[in-house]
C-alpha positions as a LaTeX table, in Angstrom:
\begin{tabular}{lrrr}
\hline
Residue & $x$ (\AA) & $y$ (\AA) & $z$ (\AA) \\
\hline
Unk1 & $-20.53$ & $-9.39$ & $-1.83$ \\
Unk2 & $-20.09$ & $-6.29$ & 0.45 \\
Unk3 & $-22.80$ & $-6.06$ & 2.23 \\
Unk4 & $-25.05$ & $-3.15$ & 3.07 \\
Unk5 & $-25.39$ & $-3.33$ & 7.02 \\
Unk6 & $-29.47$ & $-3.03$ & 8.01 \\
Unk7 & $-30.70$ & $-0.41$ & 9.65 \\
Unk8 & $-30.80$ & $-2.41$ & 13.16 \\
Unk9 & $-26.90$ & $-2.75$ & 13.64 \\
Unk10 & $-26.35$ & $-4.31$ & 16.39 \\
Unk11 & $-26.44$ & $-1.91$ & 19.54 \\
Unk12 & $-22.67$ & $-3.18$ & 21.04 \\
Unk13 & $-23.10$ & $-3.13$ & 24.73 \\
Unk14 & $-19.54$ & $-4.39$ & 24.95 \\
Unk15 & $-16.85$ & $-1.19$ & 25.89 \\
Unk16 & $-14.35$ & $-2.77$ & 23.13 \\
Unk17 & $-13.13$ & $-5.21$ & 21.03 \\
Unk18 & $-10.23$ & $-8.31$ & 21.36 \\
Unk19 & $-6.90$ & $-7.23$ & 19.75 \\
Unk20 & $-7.82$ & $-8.72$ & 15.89 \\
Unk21 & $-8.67$ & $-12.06$ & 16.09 \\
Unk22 & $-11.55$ & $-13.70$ & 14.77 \\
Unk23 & $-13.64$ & $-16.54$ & 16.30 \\
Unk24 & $-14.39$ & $-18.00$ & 12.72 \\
Unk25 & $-13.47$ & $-15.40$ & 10.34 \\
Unk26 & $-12.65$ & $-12.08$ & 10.22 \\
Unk27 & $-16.45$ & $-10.70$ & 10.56 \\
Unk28 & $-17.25$ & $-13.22$ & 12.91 \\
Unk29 & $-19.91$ & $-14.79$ & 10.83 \\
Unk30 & $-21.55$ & $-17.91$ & 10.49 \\
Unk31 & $-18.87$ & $-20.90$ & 10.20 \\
Unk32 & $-19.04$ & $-22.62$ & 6.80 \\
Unk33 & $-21.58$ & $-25.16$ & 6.07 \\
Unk34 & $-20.83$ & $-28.94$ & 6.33 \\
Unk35 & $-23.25$ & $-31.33$ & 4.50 \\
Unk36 & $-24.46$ & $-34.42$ & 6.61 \\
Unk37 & $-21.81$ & $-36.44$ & 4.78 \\
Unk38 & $-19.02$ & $-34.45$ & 6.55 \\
Unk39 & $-18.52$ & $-32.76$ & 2.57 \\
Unk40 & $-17.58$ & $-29.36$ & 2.72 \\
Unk41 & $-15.80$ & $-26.80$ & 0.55 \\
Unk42 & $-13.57$ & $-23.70$ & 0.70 \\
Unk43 & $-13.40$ & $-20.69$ & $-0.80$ \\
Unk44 & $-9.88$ & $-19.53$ & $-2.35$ \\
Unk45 & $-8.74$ & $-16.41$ & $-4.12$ \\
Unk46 & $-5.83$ & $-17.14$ & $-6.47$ \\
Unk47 & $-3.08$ & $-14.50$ & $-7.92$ \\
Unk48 & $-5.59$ & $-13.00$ & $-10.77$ \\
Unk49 & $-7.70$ & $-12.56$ & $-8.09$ \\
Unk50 & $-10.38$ & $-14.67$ & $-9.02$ \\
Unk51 & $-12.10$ & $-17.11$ & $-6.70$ \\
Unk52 & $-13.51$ & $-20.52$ & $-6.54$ \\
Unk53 & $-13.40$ & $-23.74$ & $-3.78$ \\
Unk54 & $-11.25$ & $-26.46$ & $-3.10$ \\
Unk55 & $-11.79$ & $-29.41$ & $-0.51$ \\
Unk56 & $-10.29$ & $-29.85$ & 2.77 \\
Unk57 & $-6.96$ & $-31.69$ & 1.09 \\
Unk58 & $-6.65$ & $-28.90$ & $-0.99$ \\
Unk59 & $-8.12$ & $-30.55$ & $-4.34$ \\
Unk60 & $-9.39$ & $-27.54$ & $-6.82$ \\
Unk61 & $-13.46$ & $-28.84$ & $-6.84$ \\
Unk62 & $-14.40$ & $-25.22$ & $-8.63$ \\
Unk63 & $-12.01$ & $-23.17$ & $-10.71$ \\
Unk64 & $-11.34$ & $-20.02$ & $-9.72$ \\
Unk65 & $-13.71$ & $-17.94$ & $-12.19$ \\
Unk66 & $-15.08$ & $-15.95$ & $-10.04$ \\
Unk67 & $-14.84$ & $-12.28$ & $-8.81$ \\
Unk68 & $-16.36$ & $-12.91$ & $-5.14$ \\
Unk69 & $-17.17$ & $-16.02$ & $-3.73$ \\
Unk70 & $-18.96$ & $-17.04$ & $-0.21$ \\
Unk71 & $-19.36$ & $-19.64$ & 2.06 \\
Unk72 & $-21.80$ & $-22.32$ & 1.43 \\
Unk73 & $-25.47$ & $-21.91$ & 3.18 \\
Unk74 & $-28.19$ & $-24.67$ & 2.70 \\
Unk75 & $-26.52$ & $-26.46$ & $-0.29$ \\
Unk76 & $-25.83$ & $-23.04$ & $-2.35$ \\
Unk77 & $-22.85$ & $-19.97$ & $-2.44$ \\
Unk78 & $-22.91$ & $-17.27$ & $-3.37$ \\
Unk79 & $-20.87$ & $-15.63$ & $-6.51$ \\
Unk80 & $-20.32$ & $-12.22$ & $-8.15$ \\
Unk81 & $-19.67$ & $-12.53$ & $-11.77$ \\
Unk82 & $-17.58$ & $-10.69$ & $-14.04$ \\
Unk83 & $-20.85$ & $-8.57$ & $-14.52$ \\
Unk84 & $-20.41$ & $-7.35$ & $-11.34$ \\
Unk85 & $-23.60$ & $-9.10$ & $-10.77$ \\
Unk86 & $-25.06$ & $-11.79$ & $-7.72$ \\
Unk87 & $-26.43$ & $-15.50$ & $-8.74$ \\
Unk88 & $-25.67$ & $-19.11$ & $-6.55$ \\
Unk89 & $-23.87$ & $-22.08$ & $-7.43$ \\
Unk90 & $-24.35$ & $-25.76$ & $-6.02$ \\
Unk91 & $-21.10$ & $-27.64$ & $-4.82$ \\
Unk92 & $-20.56$ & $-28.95$ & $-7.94$ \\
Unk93 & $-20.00$ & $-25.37$ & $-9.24$ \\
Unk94 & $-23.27$ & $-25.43$ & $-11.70$ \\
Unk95 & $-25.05$ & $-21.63$ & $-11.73$ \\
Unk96 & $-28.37$ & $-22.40$ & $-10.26$ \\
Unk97 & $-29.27$ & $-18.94$ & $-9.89$ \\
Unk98 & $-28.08$ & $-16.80$ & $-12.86$ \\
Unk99 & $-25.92$ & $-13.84$ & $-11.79$ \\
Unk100 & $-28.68$ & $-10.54$ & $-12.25$ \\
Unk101 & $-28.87$ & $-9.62$ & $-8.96$ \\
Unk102 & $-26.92$ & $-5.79$ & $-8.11$ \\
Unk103 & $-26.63$ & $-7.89$ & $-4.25$ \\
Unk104 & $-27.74$ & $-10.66$ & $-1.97$ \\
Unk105 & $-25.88$ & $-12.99$ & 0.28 \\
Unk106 & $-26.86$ & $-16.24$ & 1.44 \\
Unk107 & $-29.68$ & $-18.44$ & 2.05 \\
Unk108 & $-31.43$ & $-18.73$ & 5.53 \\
Unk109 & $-35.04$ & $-20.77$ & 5.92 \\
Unk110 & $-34.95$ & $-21.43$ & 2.48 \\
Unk111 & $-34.99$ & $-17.93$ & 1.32 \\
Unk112 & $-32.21$ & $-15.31$ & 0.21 \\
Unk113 & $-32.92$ & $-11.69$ & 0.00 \\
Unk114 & $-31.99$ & $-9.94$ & $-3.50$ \\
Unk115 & $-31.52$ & $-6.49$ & $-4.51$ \\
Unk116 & $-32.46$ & $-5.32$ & $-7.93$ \\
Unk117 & $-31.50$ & $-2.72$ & $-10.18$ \\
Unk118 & $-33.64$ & $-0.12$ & $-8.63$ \\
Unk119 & $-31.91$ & $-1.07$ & $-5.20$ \\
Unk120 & $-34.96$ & $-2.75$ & $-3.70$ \\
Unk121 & $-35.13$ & $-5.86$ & $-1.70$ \\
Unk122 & $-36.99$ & $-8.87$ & $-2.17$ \\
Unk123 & $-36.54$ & $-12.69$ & $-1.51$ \\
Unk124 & $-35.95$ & $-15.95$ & $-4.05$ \\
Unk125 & $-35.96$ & $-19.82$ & $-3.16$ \\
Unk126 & $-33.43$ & $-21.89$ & $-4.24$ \\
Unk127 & $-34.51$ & $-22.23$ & $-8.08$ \\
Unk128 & $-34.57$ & $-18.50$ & $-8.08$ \\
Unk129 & $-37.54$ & $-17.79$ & $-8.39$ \\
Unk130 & $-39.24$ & $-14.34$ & $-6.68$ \\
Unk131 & $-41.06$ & $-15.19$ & $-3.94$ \\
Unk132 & $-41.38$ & $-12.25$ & $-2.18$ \\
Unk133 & $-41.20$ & $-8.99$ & $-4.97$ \\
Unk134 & $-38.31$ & $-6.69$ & $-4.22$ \\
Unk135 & $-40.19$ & $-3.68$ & $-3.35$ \\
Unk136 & $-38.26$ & $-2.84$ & 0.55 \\
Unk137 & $-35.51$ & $-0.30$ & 1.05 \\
Unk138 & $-33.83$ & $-2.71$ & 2.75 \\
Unk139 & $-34.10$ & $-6.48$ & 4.40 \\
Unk140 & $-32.34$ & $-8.92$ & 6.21 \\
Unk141 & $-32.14$ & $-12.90$ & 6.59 \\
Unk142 & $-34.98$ & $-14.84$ & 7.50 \\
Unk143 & $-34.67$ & $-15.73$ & 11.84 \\
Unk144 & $-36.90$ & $-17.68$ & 13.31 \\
Unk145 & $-39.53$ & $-17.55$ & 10.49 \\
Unk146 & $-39.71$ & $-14.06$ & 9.93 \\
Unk147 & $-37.55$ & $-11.21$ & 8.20 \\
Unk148 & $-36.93$ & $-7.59$ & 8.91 \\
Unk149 & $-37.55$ & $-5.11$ & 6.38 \\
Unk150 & $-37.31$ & $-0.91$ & 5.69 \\
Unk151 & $-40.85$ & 0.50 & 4.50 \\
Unk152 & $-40.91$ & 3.48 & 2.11 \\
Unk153 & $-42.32$ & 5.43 & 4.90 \\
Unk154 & $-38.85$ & 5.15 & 6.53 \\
Unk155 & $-40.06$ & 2.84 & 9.25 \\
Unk156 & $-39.38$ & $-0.62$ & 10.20 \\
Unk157 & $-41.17$ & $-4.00$ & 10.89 \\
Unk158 & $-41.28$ & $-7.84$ & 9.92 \\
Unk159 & $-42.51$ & $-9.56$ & 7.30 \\
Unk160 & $-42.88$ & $-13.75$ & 7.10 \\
Unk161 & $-42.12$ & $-16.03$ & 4.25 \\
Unk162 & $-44.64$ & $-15.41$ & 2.09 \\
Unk163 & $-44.06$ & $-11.50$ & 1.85 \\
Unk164 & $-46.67$ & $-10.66$ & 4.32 \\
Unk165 & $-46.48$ & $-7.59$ & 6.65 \\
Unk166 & $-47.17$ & $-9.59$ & 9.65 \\
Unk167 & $-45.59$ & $-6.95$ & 12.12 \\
Unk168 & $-46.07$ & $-3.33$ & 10.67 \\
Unk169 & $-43.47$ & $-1.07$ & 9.67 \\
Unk170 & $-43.48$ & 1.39 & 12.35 \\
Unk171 & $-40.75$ & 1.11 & 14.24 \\
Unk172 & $-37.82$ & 3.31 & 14.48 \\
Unk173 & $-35.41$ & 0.39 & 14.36 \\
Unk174 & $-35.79$ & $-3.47$ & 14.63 \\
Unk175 & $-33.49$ & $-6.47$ & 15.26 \\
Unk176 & $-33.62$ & $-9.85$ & 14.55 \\
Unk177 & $-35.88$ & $-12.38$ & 16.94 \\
Unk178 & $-33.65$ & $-14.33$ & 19.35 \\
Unk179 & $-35.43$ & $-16.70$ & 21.83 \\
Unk180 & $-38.87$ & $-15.32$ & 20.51 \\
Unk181 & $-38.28$ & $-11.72$ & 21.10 \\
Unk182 & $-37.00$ & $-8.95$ & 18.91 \\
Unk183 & $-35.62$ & $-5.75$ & 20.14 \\
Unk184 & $-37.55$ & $-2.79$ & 18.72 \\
Unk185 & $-36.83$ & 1.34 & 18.93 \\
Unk186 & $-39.85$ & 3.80 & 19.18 \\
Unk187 & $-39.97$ & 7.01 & 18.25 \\
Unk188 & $-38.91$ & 8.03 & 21.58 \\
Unk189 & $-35.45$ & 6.65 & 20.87 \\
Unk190 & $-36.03$ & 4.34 & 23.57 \\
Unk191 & $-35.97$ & 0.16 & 22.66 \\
Unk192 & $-37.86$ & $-2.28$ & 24.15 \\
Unk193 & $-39.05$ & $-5.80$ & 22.79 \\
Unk194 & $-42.41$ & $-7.47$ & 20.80 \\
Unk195 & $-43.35$ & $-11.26$ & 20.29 \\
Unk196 & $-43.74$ & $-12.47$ & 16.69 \\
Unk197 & $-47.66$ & $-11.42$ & 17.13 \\
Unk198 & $-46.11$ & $-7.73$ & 16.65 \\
Unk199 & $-47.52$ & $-7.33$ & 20.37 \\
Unk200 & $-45.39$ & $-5.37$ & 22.82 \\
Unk201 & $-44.14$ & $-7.25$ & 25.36 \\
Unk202 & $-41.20$ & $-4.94$ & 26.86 \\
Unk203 & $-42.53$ & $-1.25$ & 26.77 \\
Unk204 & $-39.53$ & 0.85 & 25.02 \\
Unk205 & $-38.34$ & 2.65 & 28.11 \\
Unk206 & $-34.29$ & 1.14 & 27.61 \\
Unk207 & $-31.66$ & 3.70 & 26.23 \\
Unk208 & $-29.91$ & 0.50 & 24.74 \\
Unk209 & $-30.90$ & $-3.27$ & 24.78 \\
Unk210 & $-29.08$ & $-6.04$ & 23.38 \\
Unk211 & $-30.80$ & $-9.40$ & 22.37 \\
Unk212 & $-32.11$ & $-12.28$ & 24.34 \\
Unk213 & $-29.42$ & $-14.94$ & 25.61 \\
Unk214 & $-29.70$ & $-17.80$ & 27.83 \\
Unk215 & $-32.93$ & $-16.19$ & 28.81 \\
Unk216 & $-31.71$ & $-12.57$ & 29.96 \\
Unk217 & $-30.91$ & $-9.43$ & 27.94 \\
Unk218 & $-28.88$ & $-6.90$ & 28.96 \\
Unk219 & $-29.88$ & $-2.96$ & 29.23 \\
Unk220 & $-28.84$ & 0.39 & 29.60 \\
Unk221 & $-31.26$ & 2.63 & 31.82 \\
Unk222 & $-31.95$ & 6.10 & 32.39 \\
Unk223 & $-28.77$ & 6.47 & 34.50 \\
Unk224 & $-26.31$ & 5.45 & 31.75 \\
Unk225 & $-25.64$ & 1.84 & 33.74 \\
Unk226 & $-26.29$ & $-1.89$ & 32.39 \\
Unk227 & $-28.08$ & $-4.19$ & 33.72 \\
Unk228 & $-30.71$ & $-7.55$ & 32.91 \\
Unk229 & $-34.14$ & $-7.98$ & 32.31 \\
Unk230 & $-36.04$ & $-11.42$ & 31.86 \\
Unk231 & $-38.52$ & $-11.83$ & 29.04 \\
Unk232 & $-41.40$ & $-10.48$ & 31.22 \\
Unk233 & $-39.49$ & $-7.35$ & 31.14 \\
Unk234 & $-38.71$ & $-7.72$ & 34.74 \\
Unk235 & $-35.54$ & $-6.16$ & 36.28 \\
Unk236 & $-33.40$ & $-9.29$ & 37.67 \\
Unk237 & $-30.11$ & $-7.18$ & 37.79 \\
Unk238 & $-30.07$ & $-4.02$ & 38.47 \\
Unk239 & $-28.62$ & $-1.43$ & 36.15 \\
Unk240 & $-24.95$ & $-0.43$ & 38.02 \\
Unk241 & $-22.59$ & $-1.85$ & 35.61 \\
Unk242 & $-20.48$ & 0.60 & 33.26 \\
Unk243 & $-20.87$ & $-1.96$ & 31.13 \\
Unk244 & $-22.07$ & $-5.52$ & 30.36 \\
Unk245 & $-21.99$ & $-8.41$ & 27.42 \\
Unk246 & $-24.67$ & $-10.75$ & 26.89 \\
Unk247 & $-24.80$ & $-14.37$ & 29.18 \\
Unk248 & $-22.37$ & $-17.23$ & 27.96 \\
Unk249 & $-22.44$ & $-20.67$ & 29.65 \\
Unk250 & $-23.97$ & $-18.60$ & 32.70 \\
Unk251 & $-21.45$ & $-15.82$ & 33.10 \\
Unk252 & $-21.88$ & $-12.62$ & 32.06 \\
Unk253 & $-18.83$ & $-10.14$ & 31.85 \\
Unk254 & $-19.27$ & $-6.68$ & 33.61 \\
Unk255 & $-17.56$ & $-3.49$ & 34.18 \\
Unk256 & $-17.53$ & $-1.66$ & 37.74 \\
Unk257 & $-16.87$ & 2.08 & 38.25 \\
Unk258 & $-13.19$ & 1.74 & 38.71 \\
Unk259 & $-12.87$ & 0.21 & 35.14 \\
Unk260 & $-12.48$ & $-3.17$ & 36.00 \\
Unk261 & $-13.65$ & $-6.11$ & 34.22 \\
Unk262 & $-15.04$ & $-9.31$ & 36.12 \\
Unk263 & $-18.20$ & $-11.90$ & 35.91 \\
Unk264 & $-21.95$ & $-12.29$ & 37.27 \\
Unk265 & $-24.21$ & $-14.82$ & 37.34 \\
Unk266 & $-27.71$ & $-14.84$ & 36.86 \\
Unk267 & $-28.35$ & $-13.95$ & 40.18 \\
Unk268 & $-26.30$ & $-10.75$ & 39.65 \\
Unk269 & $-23.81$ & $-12.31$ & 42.01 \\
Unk270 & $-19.79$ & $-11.15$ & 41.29 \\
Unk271 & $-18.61$ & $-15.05$ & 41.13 \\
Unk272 & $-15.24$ & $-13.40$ & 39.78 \\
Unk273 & $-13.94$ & $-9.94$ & 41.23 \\
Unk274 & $-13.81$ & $-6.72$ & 38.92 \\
Unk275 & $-10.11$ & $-6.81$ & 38.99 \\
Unk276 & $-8.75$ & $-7.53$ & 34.95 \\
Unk277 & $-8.44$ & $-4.77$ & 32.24 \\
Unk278 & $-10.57$ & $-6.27$ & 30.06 \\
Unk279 & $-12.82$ & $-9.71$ & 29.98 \\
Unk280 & $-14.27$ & $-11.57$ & 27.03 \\
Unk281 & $-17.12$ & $-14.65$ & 27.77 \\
Unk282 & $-16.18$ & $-18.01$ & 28.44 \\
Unk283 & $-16.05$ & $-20.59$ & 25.63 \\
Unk284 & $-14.95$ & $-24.17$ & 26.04 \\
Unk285 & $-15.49$ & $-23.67$ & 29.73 \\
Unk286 & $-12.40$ & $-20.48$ & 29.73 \\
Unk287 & $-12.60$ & $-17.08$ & 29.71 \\
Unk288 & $-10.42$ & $-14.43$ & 28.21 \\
Unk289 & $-9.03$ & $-11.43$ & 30.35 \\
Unk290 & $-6.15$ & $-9.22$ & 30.10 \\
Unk291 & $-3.98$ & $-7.52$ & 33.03 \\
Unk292 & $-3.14$ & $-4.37$ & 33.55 \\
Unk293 & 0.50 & $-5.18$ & 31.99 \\
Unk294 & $-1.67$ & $-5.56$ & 28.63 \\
Unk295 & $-1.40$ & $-9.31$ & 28.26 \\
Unk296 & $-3.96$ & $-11.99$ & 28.40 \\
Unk297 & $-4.57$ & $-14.93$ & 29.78 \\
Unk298 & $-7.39$ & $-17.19$ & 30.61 \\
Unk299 & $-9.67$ & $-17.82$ & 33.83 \\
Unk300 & $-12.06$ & $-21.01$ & 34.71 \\
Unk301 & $-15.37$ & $-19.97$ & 36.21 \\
Unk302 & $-14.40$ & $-19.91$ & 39.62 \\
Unk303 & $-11.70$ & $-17.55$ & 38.84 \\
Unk304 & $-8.64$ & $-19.10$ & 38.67 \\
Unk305 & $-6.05$ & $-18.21$ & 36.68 \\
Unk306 & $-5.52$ & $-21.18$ & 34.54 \\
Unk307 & $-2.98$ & $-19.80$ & 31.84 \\
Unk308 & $-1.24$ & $-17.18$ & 32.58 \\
Unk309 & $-1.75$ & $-13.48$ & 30.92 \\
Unk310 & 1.52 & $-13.45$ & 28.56 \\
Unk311 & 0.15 & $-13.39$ & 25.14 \\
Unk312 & $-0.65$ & $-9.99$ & 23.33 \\
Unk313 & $-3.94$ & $-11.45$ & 21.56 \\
Unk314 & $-6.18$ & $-14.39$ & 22.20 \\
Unk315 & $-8.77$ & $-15.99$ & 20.90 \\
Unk316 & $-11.87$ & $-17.99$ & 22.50 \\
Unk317 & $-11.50$ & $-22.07$ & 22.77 \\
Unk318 & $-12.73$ & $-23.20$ & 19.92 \\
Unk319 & $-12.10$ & $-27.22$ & 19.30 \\
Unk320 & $-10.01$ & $-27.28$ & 22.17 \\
Unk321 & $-7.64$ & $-25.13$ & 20.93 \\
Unk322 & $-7.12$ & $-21.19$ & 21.20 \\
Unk323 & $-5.32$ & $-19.14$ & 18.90 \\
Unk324 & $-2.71$ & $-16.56$ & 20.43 \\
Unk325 & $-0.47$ & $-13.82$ & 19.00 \\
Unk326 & 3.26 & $-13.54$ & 21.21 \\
Unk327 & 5.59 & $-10.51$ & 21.53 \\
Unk328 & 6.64 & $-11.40$ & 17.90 \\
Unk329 & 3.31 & $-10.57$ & 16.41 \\
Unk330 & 3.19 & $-14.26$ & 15.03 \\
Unk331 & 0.34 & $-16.62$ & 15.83 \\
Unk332 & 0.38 & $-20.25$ & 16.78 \\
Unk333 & $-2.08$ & $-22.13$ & 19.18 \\
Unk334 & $-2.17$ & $-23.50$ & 22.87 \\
Unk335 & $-4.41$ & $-26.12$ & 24.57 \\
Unk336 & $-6.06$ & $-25.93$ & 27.86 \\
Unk337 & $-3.12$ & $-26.11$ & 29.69 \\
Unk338 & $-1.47$ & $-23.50$ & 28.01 \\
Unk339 & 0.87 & $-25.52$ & 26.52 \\
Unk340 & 1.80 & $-24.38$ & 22.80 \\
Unk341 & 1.23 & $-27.26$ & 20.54 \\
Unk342 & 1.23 & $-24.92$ & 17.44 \\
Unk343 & 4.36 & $-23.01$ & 17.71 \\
Unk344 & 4.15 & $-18.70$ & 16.69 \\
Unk345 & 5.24 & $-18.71$ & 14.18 \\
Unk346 & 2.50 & $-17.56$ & 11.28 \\
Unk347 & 1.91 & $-14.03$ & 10.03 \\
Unk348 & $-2.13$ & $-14.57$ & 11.01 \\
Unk349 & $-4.32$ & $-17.02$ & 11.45 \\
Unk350 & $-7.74$ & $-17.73$ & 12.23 \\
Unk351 & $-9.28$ & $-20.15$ & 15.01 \\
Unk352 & $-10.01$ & $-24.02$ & 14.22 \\
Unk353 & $-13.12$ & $-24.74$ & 12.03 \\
Unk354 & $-13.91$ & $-28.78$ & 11.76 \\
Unk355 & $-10.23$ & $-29.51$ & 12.44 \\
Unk356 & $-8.95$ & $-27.44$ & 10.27 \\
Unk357 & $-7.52$ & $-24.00$ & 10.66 \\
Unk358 & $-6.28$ & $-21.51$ & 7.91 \\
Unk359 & $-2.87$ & $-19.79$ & 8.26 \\
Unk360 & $-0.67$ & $-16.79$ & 6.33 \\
Unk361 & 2.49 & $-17.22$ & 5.77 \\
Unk362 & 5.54 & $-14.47$ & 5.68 \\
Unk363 & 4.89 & $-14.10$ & 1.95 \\
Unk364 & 0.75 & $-13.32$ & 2.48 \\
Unk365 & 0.39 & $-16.65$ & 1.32 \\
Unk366 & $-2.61$ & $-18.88$ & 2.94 \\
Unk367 & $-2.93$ & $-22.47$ & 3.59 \\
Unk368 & $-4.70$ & $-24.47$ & 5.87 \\
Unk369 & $-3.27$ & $-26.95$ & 8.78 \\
Unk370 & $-4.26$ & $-29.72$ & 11.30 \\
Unk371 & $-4.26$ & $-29.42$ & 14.74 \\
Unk372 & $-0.93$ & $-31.05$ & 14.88 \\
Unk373 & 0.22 & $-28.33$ & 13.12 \\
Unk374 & 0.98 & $-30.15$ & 10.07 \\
Unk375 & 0.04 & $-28.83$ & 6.16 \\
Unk376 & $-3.29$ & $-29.95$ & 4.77 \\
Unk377 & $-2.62$ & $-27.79$ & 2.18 \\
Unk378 & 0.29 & $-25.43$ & 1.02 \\
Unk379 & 0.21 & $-21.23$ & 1.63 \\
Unk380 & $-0.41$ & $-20.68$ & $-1.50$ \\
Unk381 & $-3.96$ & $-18.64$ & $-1.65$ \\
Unk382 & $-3.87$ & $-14.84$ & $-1.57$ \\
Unk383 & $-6.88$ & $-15.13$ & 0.42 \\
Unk384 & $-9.06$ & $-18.01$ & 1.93 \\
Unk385 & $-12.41$ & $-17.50$ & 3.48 \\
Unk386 & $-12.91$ & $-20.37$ & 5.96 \\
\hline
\end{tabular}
């Protein structure tokens, strides 16, 4: 389902992006759901372009009907029928939610937003039934109990799981709550942040803000520079970066007037010089930075140059592996050490999900292998969303 993007897109605070590669998939979103008995399904498009799942061996579980098909969120997926319609299946591939729906997505908290035929939103539970009439221009996911959601007055606000308004819609522009706050922009243009009370906790004074992490947020004031407030909207670093990412495992990447990329901690303390083209937040304990030669490499967080900048593209860790593209534009993966233990030698892949990672092949064929390397499952998808 392609995916209308809300109204609060996500201010990026970061100056630009890693050389294609994905952390989990290709929009970076939510890594596919396992069930508590370590049961979890894929999502395969075949040559007729159809879709359905098969299981981690590669076994067809549901037959590739389907015209779209999703992860799996809370028990359900969801499908796009050859109606060019929206409904849910369960893992056994039964329609529990007829396909009538012109959008919707997944299921967060219980609830799933739905657009109807006269392209407004509402919410269903998972029997499909209407909880919350689809009467918004436009709403997201449920986060942290509540949901934002477009007014017919143009204006934006947050309403909770059983429909009601409980923050107004007058706001500019809202995000998502993270760590109890949400960012919010006034009709000055200027963001700042409210509690789930709707009260106004950071006055909107910020030319940018990006959400809450590790207990910091990072924004851009008057003078065009980044820096970090806490949650009593209290400056703790001050605004002189170029630019500035959100806190990871205590490190937060920054950019100094010469262009140069290094890390801060929470004291605003440089802990690694401004001296690399480009950073990217630690995961797995590494970092990601590339020289001035256009490679990358990784750094600990004291620094140290732990595997050398060689590789055109990188990935974050993720399962103690990282996913790297060499001067032949093929992929394979290294460990912590640097040492290959995936040779390059795949069109593209994508980074290691619950052992598993998927993989194209020279003939745009996709397949998924271990972290030996070895075939779980032929290339033999035209696509695979895992």
């Amino acid at each position: 389902m392609k995916i209308k993007h809300f109204i609060c897109t996500i201010v990026l605070l970061m100056m630009t992006t890693i050389p294609a590669l994905g952390q989990t998939n290709i929009e970076g979103e939510t890594v596919n759901e396992t069930n508590d008995d370590g049961y979890f399904l894929i999502s395969v498009k075949d040559d007729n372009d159809k879709c359905g799942y098969i299981d981690k061996t590669g076994k067809a579980v549901i037959p590739c009907k389907w015209e779209e098909a999703e992860y799996f969120y809370e028990g359900l997926a969801c499908v796009k029928g050859d109606n060019g319609k929206c409904g849910f299946i369960d893992k056994t591939g039964k329609v529990v939610i007829p396909c009538k729906w012109e959008e919707t997505r997944y299921f967060s908290e219980g609830l799933a937003y739905v657009v109807d035929d006269n392209d407004k939103w509402g919410f269903i539970d998972k029997t499909g039934k209407v909880v919350i009439p689809c009467k918004w221009e436009i709403a997201t996911e449920f986060s942290e109990g509540l949901a934002c959601v477009k007014g017919d007055n143009g204006k934006s606000g947050f309403i909770d799981k059983t429909g009601k308004e409980v923050i107004p819609c007058k706001w500019k522009e809202v995000q998502y709550f993270s760590e109890g706050l949400a960012r919010v922009q006034g009709d000055n243009g200027k963001w700042g942040f409210i509690d789930k009370t709707g009260k106004v906790v950071i006055p909107c004074k910020w030319m940018s803000a990006y959400y809450f992490s590790e207990g910091l947020a990072c924004v851009k004031g008057d003078n065009g520079k980044r820096g970090f407030i806490d949650k009593t909207g209290k400056v703790v670093i001050l605004c002189k970066w170029e630019a500035a990412d959100s806190f990871t495992e205590g490190l937060a990447c920054v950019k100094d007037d010469n262009d140069k990329y290094g890390f801060i901690d929470k004291t605003g303390k440089v802990v690694i010089p401004c001296k690399w083209k480009l950073v990217l937040g630690f995961s797995e304990g590494l970092g990601r930075m590339e020289d001035d030669n256009g490679k990358w490499g990784f750094i600990d967080k004291t620094g140290k140059l732990v595997i050398s900048c060689k590789w055109v593209a990188v990935d974050s860790f993720s399962e103690g592996l990282a996913l790297v593209k060499d001067d032949n534009d093929k992929y394979g993966f290294i460990d912590k050490t640097g040492k290959v233990v995936i040779p390059c030698k795949w069109k593209y892949a994508f980074s290691f999900n619950k052992g598993l990672a998927s993989v194209q092949d020279d003939n745009d064929k996709w397949g998924l292998i271990n972290k030996t390397g070895k075939m779980v499952m032929e290339c033999k998808w035209k696509d695979i969303l895992w």
